[in-house]
Coordinates of C-alpha atoms in Angstrom, one line a residue:
M1 CA 199.8 -49.2 123.4
S2 CA 197.8 -46.9 121.1
E3 CA 194.8 -44.9 122.2
I4 CA 192.5 -47.1 120.1
S5 CA 194.1 -50.3 121.5
E6 CA 193.6 -49.0 125.1
K7 CA 189.9 -48.3 124.5
K8 CA 189.5 -51.7 122.9
D9 CA 190.9 -53.4 126.0
V10 CA 187.5 -53.5 127.7
E11 CA 186.7 -56.5 129.9
S12 CA 187.3 -60.0 128.6
T13 CA 185.0 -59.6 125.6
M14 CA 187.2 -57.2 123.8
S15 CA 189.8 -58.2 121.2
P16 CA 193.0 -56.3 120.4
A17 CA 193.5 -54.6 117.0
T18 CA 194.9 -57.0 114.4
P19 CA 198.0 -55.9 112.6
V20 CA 197.5 -55.6 108.9
T21 CA 200.4 -57.9 108.2
D22 CA 198.4 -60.9 109.4
H23 CA 196.1 -60.8 106.4
P24 CA 196.4 -58.8 103.2
V25 CA 193.9 -56.0 102.9
H26 CA 192.8 -53.3 100.5
H27 CA 195.3 -50.7 101.7
V28 CA 193.8 -47.2 101.5
A29 CA 195.7 -45.6 104.4
R30 CA 193.6 -43.4 106.7
K31 CA 194.6 -41.4 109.7
E32 CA 193.3 -42.2 113.2
A33 CA 191.2 -39.0 113.2
Q34 CA 189.3 -40.2 110.2
L35 CA 187.9 -43.1 112.2
D36 CA 184.4 -43.3 113.5
S37 CA 184.3 -42.9 117.3
A38 CA 182.7 -46.4 117.6
A39 CA 185.9 -48.0 116.1
A40 CA 187.6 -47.9 119.5
F41 CA 184.7 -49.9 121.1
A42 CA 184.1 -52.6 118.4
T43 CA 184.5 -56.0 119.9
G44 CA 184.2 -58.1 116.7
I45 CA 182.0 -60.5 118.6
A46 CA 178.6 -61.3 117.2
L47 CA 175.7 -60.7 119.6
S48 CA 173.3 -63.4 120.5
E49 CA 169.6 -62.7 119.7
E50 CA 168.9 -62.7 123.5
D51 CA 171.6 -60.1 124.2
N52 CA 170.5 -58.0 121.2
T53 CA 166.9 -58.0 122.4
R54 CA 167.9 -57.2 126.0
L55 CA 170.1 -54.3 125.0
R56 CA 167.6 -52.9 122.6
R57 CA 164.9 -52.9 125.2
K58 CA 167.2 -51.2 127.7
V59 CA 168.0 -48.5 125.2
D60 CA 164.3 -48.0 124.4
R61 CA 163.5 -47.8 128.1
Y62 CA 166.1 -45.0 128.8
L63 CA 165.9 -43.1 125.5
L64 CA 162.4 -43.2 124.0
P65 CA 160.4 -41.6 126.9
P66 CA 162.5 -38.4 127.0
M67 CA 162.7 -38.2 123.2
M68 CA 159.0 -38.6 122.8
F69 CA 158.3 -36.0 125.4
L70 CA 160.7 -33.5 123.9
Y71 CA 159.2 -34.0 120.5
F72 CA 155.8 -33.5 122.0
L73 CA 156.9 -30.2 123.5
Q74 CA 158.6 -29.1 120.3
F75 CA 155.4 -29.5 118.3
L76 CA 153.3 -28.0 121.1
D77 CA 155.6 -24.9 121.1
K78 CA 155.8 -24.6 117.3
T79 CA 152.1 -24.7 116.8
S80 CA 151.1 -22.6 119.8
L81 CA 150.7 -19.6 117.5
G82 CA 147.8 -21.3 115.7
Q83 CA 146.1 -22.0 119.1
S84 CA 146.7 -18.5 120.3
V85 CA 144.6 -17.2 117.4
L86 CA 141.6 -18.7 119.1
L87 CA 142.6 -17.0 122.3
G88 CA 142.9 -13.5 120.9
V89 CA 146.5 -13.0 119.9
K90 CA 145.5 -11.4 116.6
T91 CA 143.2 -8.9 118.2
S92 CA 145.6 -8.0 121.0
N93 CA 148.5 -7.4 118.6
H94 CA 146.4 -5.8 115.9
I95 CA 147.6 -8.1 113.1
S96 CA 145.9 -8.9 109.8
Q97 CA 145.6 -12.3 108.2
S98 CA 148.5 -11.4 105.9
Q99 CA 150.7 -10.5 108.8
Y100 CA 149.7 -13.7 110.6
N101 CA 150.8 -15.7 107.5
W102 CA 154.2 -13.9 107.7
L103 CA 154.5 -15.0 111.4
N104 CA 154.4 -18.6 110.2
T105 CA 156.7 -17.9 107.3
I106 CA 159.4 -16.1 109.3
F107 CA 159.7 -19.1 111.6
Y108 CA 160.5 -21.4 108.7
L109 CA 162.7 -18.8 107.0
A110 CA 164.9 -18.7 110.1
Y111 CA 164.8 -22.5 110.4
L112 CA 165.9 -22.6 106.8
V113 CA 168.9 -20.2 107.1
F114 CA 170.2 -21.9 110.2
E115 CA 169.5 -25.5 109.3
I116 CA 172.9 -26.4 107.7
P117 CA 174.9 -24.5 110.5
Q118 CA 172.8 -26.3 113.1
N119 CA 173.5 -29.7 111.5
L120 CA 177.3 -29.0 111.3
A121 CA 177.2 -27.8 114.9
L122 CA 175.5 -31.1 115.9
Q123 CA 178.5 -32.9 114.3
R124 CA 181.1 -30.7 116.0
F125 CA 179.7 -30.6 119.6
P126 CA 178.2 -33.2 121.9
V127 CA 174.7 -33.9 120.4
A128 CA 172.7 -34.0 123.6
K129 CA 174.4 -31.0 125.3
Y130 CA 174.0 -28.9 122.1
M131 CA 170.4 -29.8 121.8
G132 CA 169.8 -29.0 125.5
A133 CA 171.2 -25.5 125.0
N134 CA 168.9 -25.0 122.1
I135 CA 165.9 -26.2 124.1
I136 CA 166.5 -23.7 126.8
A137 CA 167.0 -20.9 124.3
W138 CA 163.7 -21.7 122.5
S139 CA 161.8 -21.9 125.8
I140 CA 162.9 -18.4 126.8
V141 CA 162.0 -17.1 123.4
L142 CA 158.6 -18.8 123.7
M143 CA 157.9 -17.1 127.0
C144 CA 158.8 -13.8 125.5
H145 CA 155.8 -14.2 123.1
A146 CA 153.6 -13.2 126.1
A147 CA 155.3 -9.8 126.2
C148 CA 154.5 -8.9 122.6
K149 CA 152.1 -6.1 121.8
S150 CA 152.6 -5.7 118.1
F151 CA 153.3 -7.5 114.8
G152 CA 157.0 -6.4 115.1
G153 CA 157.4 -8.1 118.4
L154 CA 155.8 -11.3 117.4
F155 CA 157.8 -11.3 114.1
T156 CA 161.1 -11.1 116.1
V157 CA 160.3 -13.9 118.6
R158 CA 159.0 -16.1 115.8
L159 CA 162.3 -15.6 113.9
L160 CA 164.4 -16.5 117.0
L161 CA 162.2 -19.5 117.7
G162 CA 162.9 -20.8 114.2
V163 CA 166.6 -20.5 114.8
A164 CA 166.6 -22.4 118.1
E165 CA 164.2 -25.2 117.1
G166 CA 166.3 -26.1 114.0
S167 CA 168.4 -28.6 116.0
V168 CA 165.7 -30.9 117.2
T169 CA 164.7 -33.1 114.3
S170 CA 168.2 -33.3 113.0
G171 CA 169.5 -34.1 116.4
F172 CA 166.9 -36.8 116.8
M173 CA 167.8 -38.4 113.5
I174 CA 171.5 -38.5 114.5
I175 CA 170.6 -40.0 117.9
T176 CA 168.3 -42.6 116.2
S177 CA 171.1 -43.6 113.7
Q178 CA 173.6 -43.9 116.6
W179 CA 171.5 -46.3 118.7
Y180 CA 169.4 -48.4 116.3
T181 CA 169.8 -50.6 113.3
R182 CA 168.3 -49.5 110.0
A183 CA 165.5 -52.1 110.4
E184 CA 164.6 -50.4 113.8
Q185 CA 165.1 -46.8 112.9
G186 CA 161.8 -46.3 111.0
Q187 CA 159.8 -47.6 113.9
R188 CA 161.6 -45.4 116.4
V189 CA 161.2 -42.3 114.3
G190 CA 157.5 -43.1 114.0
L191 CA 157.2 -43.4 117.8
W192 CA 158.7 -40.0 118.6
F193 CA 157.1 -38.3 115.6
L194 CA 153.6 -39.5 116.5
M195 CA 153.9 -37.2 119.6
N196 CA 153.0 -34.4 117.2
G197 CA 149.5 -35.9 117.2
V198 CA 149.5 -36.1 121.0
A199 CA 150.5 -32.4 121.1
Q200 CA 147.6 -31.4 118.8
I201 CA 145.2 -33.2 121.2
V202 CA 146.7 -31.6 124.3
N203 CA 146.8 -28.2 122.6
G204 CA 143.1 -28.5 121.9
F205 CA 142.4 -29.2 125.6
I206 CA 144.7 -26.4 126.8
S207 CA 143.0 -23.9 124.5
F208 CA 139.6 -25.1 125.6
G209 CA 140.5 -24.7 129.2
L210 CA 142.1 -21.3 128.8
H211 CA 139.0 -20.2 126.9
H212 CA 137.2 -20.3 130.3
V213 CA 140.0 -18.5 132.2
K214 CA 139.1 -15.0 133.3
S215 CA 142.2 -12.9 134.3
T216 CA 142.6 -9.2 134.8
H217 CA 146.4 -9.3 134.6
L218 CA 147.1 -11.8 131.7
K219 CA 145.3 -12.5 128.5
Q220 CA 144.5 -16.1 127.7
W221 CA 147.0 -16.3 124.9
Q222 CA 149.7 -15.0 127.1
I223 CA 149.1 -17.7 129.7
L224 CA 149.4 -20.3 126.9
F225 CA 152.9 -19.1 125.9
L226 CA 154.0 -18.9 129.6
I227 CA 152.9 -22.4 130.3
T228 CA 154.4 -24.1 127.3
G229 CA 157.7 -22.1 127.6
S230 CA 158.1 -22.9 131.3
V231 CA 157.7 -26.7 130.8
S232 CA 160.2 -26.6 127.8
F233 CA 162.7 -24.7 130.0
L234 CA 162.6 -27.5 132.6
M235 CA 162.9 -30.1 129.9
G236 CA 166.0 -28.4 128.6
V237 CA 167.7 -28.6 131.9
V238 CA 166.7 -32.3 132.4
W239 CA 167.9 -33.1 128.8
I240 CA 171.4 -31.7 129.4
L241 CA 171.8 -33.6 132.7
Y242 CA 170.2 -36.9 131.7
F243 CA 170.5 -37.6 128.0
P244 CA 173.8 -39.3 126.8
D245 CA 175.7 -37.9 123.8
S246 CA 176.4 -41.3 122.3
P247 CA 176.4 -45.0 123.2
T248 CA 180.1 -44.9 123.9
T249 CA 179.5 -42.4 126.8
A250 CA 176.1 -43.5 128.0
W251 CA 175.9 -43.4 131.8
F252 CA 173.3 -46.2 132.0
L253 CA 175.4 -48.7 130.0
T254 CA 178.2 -50.8 131.4
Q255 CA 181.5 -50.8 129.5
E256 CA 180.7 -54.1 128.0
E257 CA 177.2 -53.0 126.9
R258 CA 178.8 -50.0 125.1
G259 CA 180.8 -52.3 123.0
M260 CA 177.7 -54.4 122.4
C261 CA 175.9 -51.3 121.2
V262 CA 178.6 -50.7 118.7
E263 CA 178.3 -54.2 117.4
R264 CA 174.6 -53.8 117.1
I265 CA 174.9 -50.9 114.6
R266 CA 177.8 -52.5 112.7
Q267 CA 175.3 -53.9 110.1
N268 CA 174.3 -50.4 109.2
Q269 CA 177.7 -49.9 107.5
A270 CA 177.3 -46.2 108.6
G271 CA 179.3 -45.9 111.8
M272 CA 178.2 -43.9 114.8
E273 CA 179.8 -40.5 114.8
N274 CA 182.9 -38.5 113.8
K275 CA 183.6 -35.0 115.0
T276 CA 185.9 -34.2 112.0
F277 CA 184.3 -32.1 109.2
K278 CA 185.2 -33.8 105.9
R279 CA 184.9 -31.5 102.9
H280 CA 184.7 -34.3 100.3
Q281 CA 181.7 -35.8 102.2
F282 CA 180.0 -32.4 102.2
I283 CA 180.5 -32.0 98.5
E284 CA 179.3 -35.6 97.9
A285 CA 176.1 -34.9 99.9
I286 CA 175.1 -31.7 98.0
T287 CA 175.7 -33.4 94.6
D288 CA 174.2 -36.8 95.4
P289 CA 171.0 -37.2 93.3
K290 CA 169.1 -39.2 95.9
V291 CA 169.8 -36.6 98.6
L292 CA 168.5 -33.8 96.3
L293 CA 165.4 -35.9 95.4
F294 CA 164.7 -36.5 99.1
A295 CA 165.0 -32.7 99.7
L296 CA 162.7 -32.0 96.8
F297 CA 160.2 -34.5 98.2
S298 CA 160.4 -32.8 101.6
L299 CA 159.8 -29.4 100.0
I300 CA 156.7 -30.4 98.0
Q301 CA 155.2 -32.6 100.7
N302 CA 155.4 -29.7 103.3
I303 CA 153.7 -27.1 101.2
P304 CA 150.3 -28.5 102.6
N305 CA 151.8 -28.6 106.1
S306 CA 150.6 -25.0 106.5
L307 CA 147.2 -26.6 107.2
T308 CA 148.4 -27.1 110.8
N309 CA 148.2 -23.4 111.5
Q310 CA 145.3 -22.8 109.2
F311 CA 142.8 -25.2 110.7
S312 CA 141.6 -22.7 113.4
T313 CA 140.8 -20.2 110.6
I314 CA 139.1 -22.8 108.4
Y315 CA 136.9 -23.9 111.3
T316 CA 135.6 -20.4 111.9
E317 CA 135.1 -19.9 108.1
L318 CA 132.9 -23.1 108.2
G319 CA 130.7 -21.4 110.8
F320 CA 131.9 -23.0 114.0
T321 CA 132.3 -20.8 117.1
T322 CA 135.7 -20.1 118.6
L323 CA 135.0 -22.4 121.5
Q324 CA 134.0 -25.2 119.1
S325 CA 137.1 -24.7 117.1
T326 CA 139.3 -25.4 120.2
Y327 CA 138.1 -29.0 120.4
Y328 CA 137.3 -29.7 116.8
G329 CA 141.1 -29.7 116.2
I330 CA 141.6 -32.6 118.6
P331 CA 140.7 -35.3 116.1
N332 CA 143.5 -34.2 113.9
G333 CA 145.9 -35.4 116.6
V334 CA 144.0 -38.7 116.9
V335 CA 144.3 -39.3 113.1
E336 CA 148.0 -38.6 113.2
I337 CA 148.6 -41.0 116.1
F338 CA 146.6 -43.7 114.4
T339 CA 148.2 -43.4 111.0
I340 CA 151.8 -43.2 112.3
A341 CA 151.1 -46.2 114.5
L342 CA 149.7 -48.0 111.5
G343 CA 152.8 -47.0 109.5
I344 CA 155.1 -48.5 112.2
L345 CA 153.2 -51.8 112.1
C346 CA 153.4 -51.8 108.3
L347 CA 157.2 -51.3 108.5
R348 CA 157.3 -54.4 110.7
W349 CA 154.9 -56.5 108.6
F350 CA 156.5 -55.6 105.3
P351 CA 160.3 -55.2 105.9
N352 CA 162.3 -53.2 103.3
Q353 CA 159.2 -51.8 101.6
R354 CA 159.5 -48.3 102.9
G355 CA 158.9 -46.6 99.6
F356 CA 155.6 -48.4 98.8
I357 CA 154.3 -48.0 102.3
A358 CA 155.0 -44.3 102.3
V359 CA 153.2 -43.8 98.9
F360 CA 150.1 -45.7 100.2
F361 CA 149.6 -43.1 103.0
F362 CA 149.3 -40.2 100.5
I363 CA 146.2 -41.7 98.8
P364 CA 143.8 -40.6 101.6
D365 CA 145.4 -37.1 101.5
V366 CA 144.4 -36.6 97.9
L367 CA 141.0 -38.0 98.4
G368 CA 140.4 -35.7 101.4
A369 CA 141.5 -32.6 99.6
I370 CA 139.2 -33.4 96.6
L371 CA 136.3 -33.8 99.0
V372 CA 136.9 -30.5 100.7
I373 CA 136.5 -28.8 97.3
A374 CA 133.7 -31.0 95.9
L375 CA 131.4 -31.1 98.9
P376 CA 128.7 -28.4 99.2
F377 CA 129.9 -25.7 101.6
H378 CA 126.8 -26.0 103.8
N379 CA 127.9 -29.6 104.5
K380 CA 130.3 -28.4 107.1
Y381 CA 130.6 -31.7 109.0
G382 CA 131.4 -33.5 105.7
I383 CA 134.1 -31.0 105.0
L384 CA 135.3 -31.3 108.6
G385 CA 135.7 -35.1 108.1
A386 CA 137.5 -34.5 104.8
L387 CA 139.9 -32.2 106.6
Y388 CA 140.7 -35.0 109.1
I389 CA 141.5 -37.4 106.2
T390 CA 144.2 -35.1 104.9
G391 CA 146.3 -36.0 108.0
F392 CA 147.3 -39.4 106.7
G393 CA 150.2 -38.2 104.6
T394 CA 152.3 -37.2 107.6
T395 CA 153.2 -40.9 107.9
G396 CA 154.7 -40.9 104.5
F397 CA 156.9 -38.0 105.5
V398 CA 158.0 -39.8 108.7
I399 CA 158.9 -42.9 106.8
A400 CA 160.9 -40.8 104.3
L401 CA 162.8 -39.2 107.1
S402 CA 164.1 -42.5 108.5
W403 CA 164.6 -43.8 104.9
L404 CA 167.0 -41.0 104.1
Q405 CA 168.9 -41.5 107.3
G406 CA 169.4 -45.2 106.6
S407 CA 170.5 -44.4 103.0
I408 CA 173.4 -42.3 103.9
S409 CA 176.8 -43.2 105.3
G410 CA 179.7 -41.0 106.4
H411 CA 179.0 -38.6 109.3
T412 CA 179.6 -35.3 107.5
K413 CA 177.6 -36.5 104.6
R414 CA 174.7 -37.7 106.8
V415 CA 174.3 -34.5 108.7
T416 CA 174.6 -32.5 105.5
A417 CA 172.0 -34.6 103.8
Q418 CA 169.7 -34.4 106.8
G419 CA 170.2 -30.6 106.7
L420 CA 169.4 -30.3 103.0
N421 CA 166.2 -32.4 103.6
L422 CA 165.1 -30.1 106.4
V423 CA 166.0 -27.1 104.2
G424 CA 163.4 -28.6 101.8
Y425 CA 161.0 -28.9 104.7
C426 CA 161.5 -25.2 105.5
V427 CA 161.0 -24.0 102.0
G428 CA 157.8 -26.0 101.7
N429 CA 156.6 -24.4 105.0
L430 CA 157.7 -21.0 103.7
I431 CA 155.5 -21.4 100.6
G432 CA 152.6 -23.0 102.3
P433 CA 151.3 -20.1 104.4
Q434 CA 151.4 -17.7 101.5
I435 CA 148.8 -19.7 99.4
W436 CA 146.1 -19.1 102.1
Q437 CA 145.0 -15.6 101.1
A438 CA 142.0 -13.9 102.5
K439 CA 140.6 -13.3 98.9
Y440 CA 140.2 -17.1 98.5
A441 CA 138.0 -17.5 101.6
P442 CA 135.8 -19.2 102.5
R443 CA 136.1 -22.0 99.9
N444 CA 139.9 -21.6 99.4
V445 CA 139.8 -23.5 96.1
P446 CA 143.2 -22.4 94.7
P447 CA 145.0 -23.4 98.0
W448 CA 143.3 -26.8 98.0
I449 CA 144.2 -27.4 94.3
T450 CA 147.8 -26.7 95.4
V451 CA 147.5 -29.3 98.2
I452 CA 146.2 -31.9 95.7
V453 CA 149.1 -31.3 93.3
A454 CA 151.6 -31.5 96.1
Y455 CA 150.2 -34.7 97.5
T456 CA 150.4 -36.2 94.0
I457 CA 153.9 -35.2 93.1
A458 CA 155.5 -36.1 96.5
P459 CA 154.7 -39.9 96.4
A460 CA 155.8 -40.0 92.7
L461 CA 159.2 -38.7 93.8
L462 CA 159.4 -41.5 96.4
L463 CA 158.9 -44.1 93.7
V464 CA 161.7 -42.6 91.6
I465 CA 164.0 -42.7 94.6
R466 CA 163.1 -46.3 95.3
Y467 CA 163.9 -47.2 91.6
I468 CA 167.3 -45.5 91.8
L469 CA 168.3 -47.2 95.1
A470 CA 167.1 -50.7 93.9
A471 CA 169.1 -50.3 90.7
E472 CA 172.2 -49.4 92.6
N473 CA 171.8 -52.3 95.0
K474 CA 171.5 -54.7 92.0
R475 CA 174.6 -53.2 90.5
R476 CA 176.6 -53.7 93.7
D477 CA 175.4 -57.2 94.2
A478 CA 176.5 -58.1 90.7
A479 CA 179.9 -56.5 91.3
K480 CA 180.3 -58.3 94.6
G481 CA 180.9 -61.6 92.9
T482 CA 184.0 -60.2 91.1
A483 CA 185.4 -58.2 94.1
S484 CA 188.3 -59.7 96.1
A485 CA 187.8 -60.7 99.7
T486 CA 190.2 -58.1 100.9
D487 CA 187.8 -55.4 99.8
E488 CA 185.9 -56.1 103.0
E489 CA 188.5 -54.2 105.1
D490 CA 190.4 -51.0 105.2
V491 CA 193.4 -49.9 107.3
V492 CA 194.3 -47.0 109.5
D493 CA 197.6 -45.4 110.6
I494 CA 197.8 -45.5 114.5
K495 CA 200.3 -43.2 116.2
H496 CA 201.7 -44.8 119.5
A497 CA 202.9 -43.1 122.7
D498 CA 206.5 -43.6 121.7
G499 CA 205.9 -41.8 118.3
T500 CA 206.0 -44.9 116.2
V501 CA 203.2 -45.5 113.6
T502 CA 201.7 -48.9 112.8
V503 CA 199.0 -49.9 110.4
E504 CA 196.0 -51.8 111.7
R505 CA 192.9 -53.3 110.1
V506 CA 189.5 -51.7 110.8
D507 CA 186.1 -52.8 109.6
K508 CA 184.7 -50.6 106.8
A509 CA 181.6 -50.0 109.0
F510 CA 183.8 -47.9 111.3
M511 CA 186.0 -46.1 108.7
D512 CA 183.4 -43.2 108.4
M513 CA 183.2 -43.9 104.7
T514 CA 180.3 -42.6 102.6
D515 CA 177.7 -44.9 101.1
K516 CA 179.4 -44.3 97.7
E517 CA 182.9 -45.2 99.0
N518 CA 181.8 -48.3 100.8
Q519 CA 180.6 -50.7 98.1
D520 CA 179.4 -53.1 100.9
F521 CA 176.7 -50.6 101.8
R522 CA 173.2 -51.6 100.6
Y523 CA 170.4 -49.1 100.4
P524 CA 167.1 -49.8 102.2
L525 CA 164.0 -49.8 100.0

């Protein structure tokens, strides 16, 4: 019996592979190594709605809490530099505003350079274990921040932090696509992404508390880095020991439930994972117009993202005290939680309308940025409220993240596309800090004009993407009527223990085909 047939013989629900001779198929022979890992677990049995709901809830129960907590820690760690400004890190390390901007820039430069290698490593190695190693690495680097005494030291640790944290969002997107249907992915991405808002709230409270700490041995900002780094280290260990690498190896699922998980994601027409790097998929990803448009959107949308680490400086420029600035940042987190939660509900209320929903959330951003410029500078509470409004657009970015993931098939292509998208994210965050120059303070008109332009172009790009995908879906629907029934399947060469080779039928969903190769694939809108 072949390796695939052995894996398929799971309890009474599993059905053996069907020889290709039983029914004629579209014969494009593929080797066994080209298969998606889920192919060995596919049962071919449709799930009842009751079983589907029960399994989804079980997966949510085991996966979402650790994912949400890890994303909370990641954002807490990434933005700890901004909070440390209020606790004296600039004074202790004798750094200027220009040098501080470079500390934000170097993080994303390292993130940028290592993003594609990180994504390819996530394909090559077990996802959870590789992410866990990166979590432990970044936690150690974060604690090393406390030992810095100069710009050079901070520059080095920020660079290393960018390298290590590059695996998190990509890893989460892979995990989400492995476990959830396309209709479910946007909501789950929203749930773990809204933890950024929780992190902003907690960061404010931590900074407020540390502001009252008096220590002769450690400065307040050093305690901040040691606390956040220690918690992240413990999480890294727990992640390696607890989190499964894929549904086919999940410790909390029975063998039958693993097969059911595979059937749940069959409708995605995107498979689960494949550890073989495929050069043609890589090339297809870097030349695919929609992938490049998503990356361009990510770049432009994230230029204003530098606001996250600029808020503390803006608050003090408005005349608020350092202590006030620690808790005035808390509403930013509340806004992010509220808007992402609203976005999740909109995805549920208006299925397959991702593009329009994402565009809607950019409108308040533009309005808020205009108000920051237009309001009299002495109206500091009005400007403060306008600053909070500029947090709505994060939801548009979150929706676009899951939208891209659901629009790509083929594992190498998917990780490459996600990597390019995050490269755009990095470039935007590289540019962002450099627009906040001391010479523009305190009104910062040129930076805010840049923000307005970015928040106008980004949603326009999403509308272009939606138009392209809708047109392609229409073309495929029209072509479907003339395609033969055999085009639904493909075949694979299976090598048996005795050395003989047979050809067996495999559903296209598990052939690790790209979205361009698989004409049954339909793009979410």
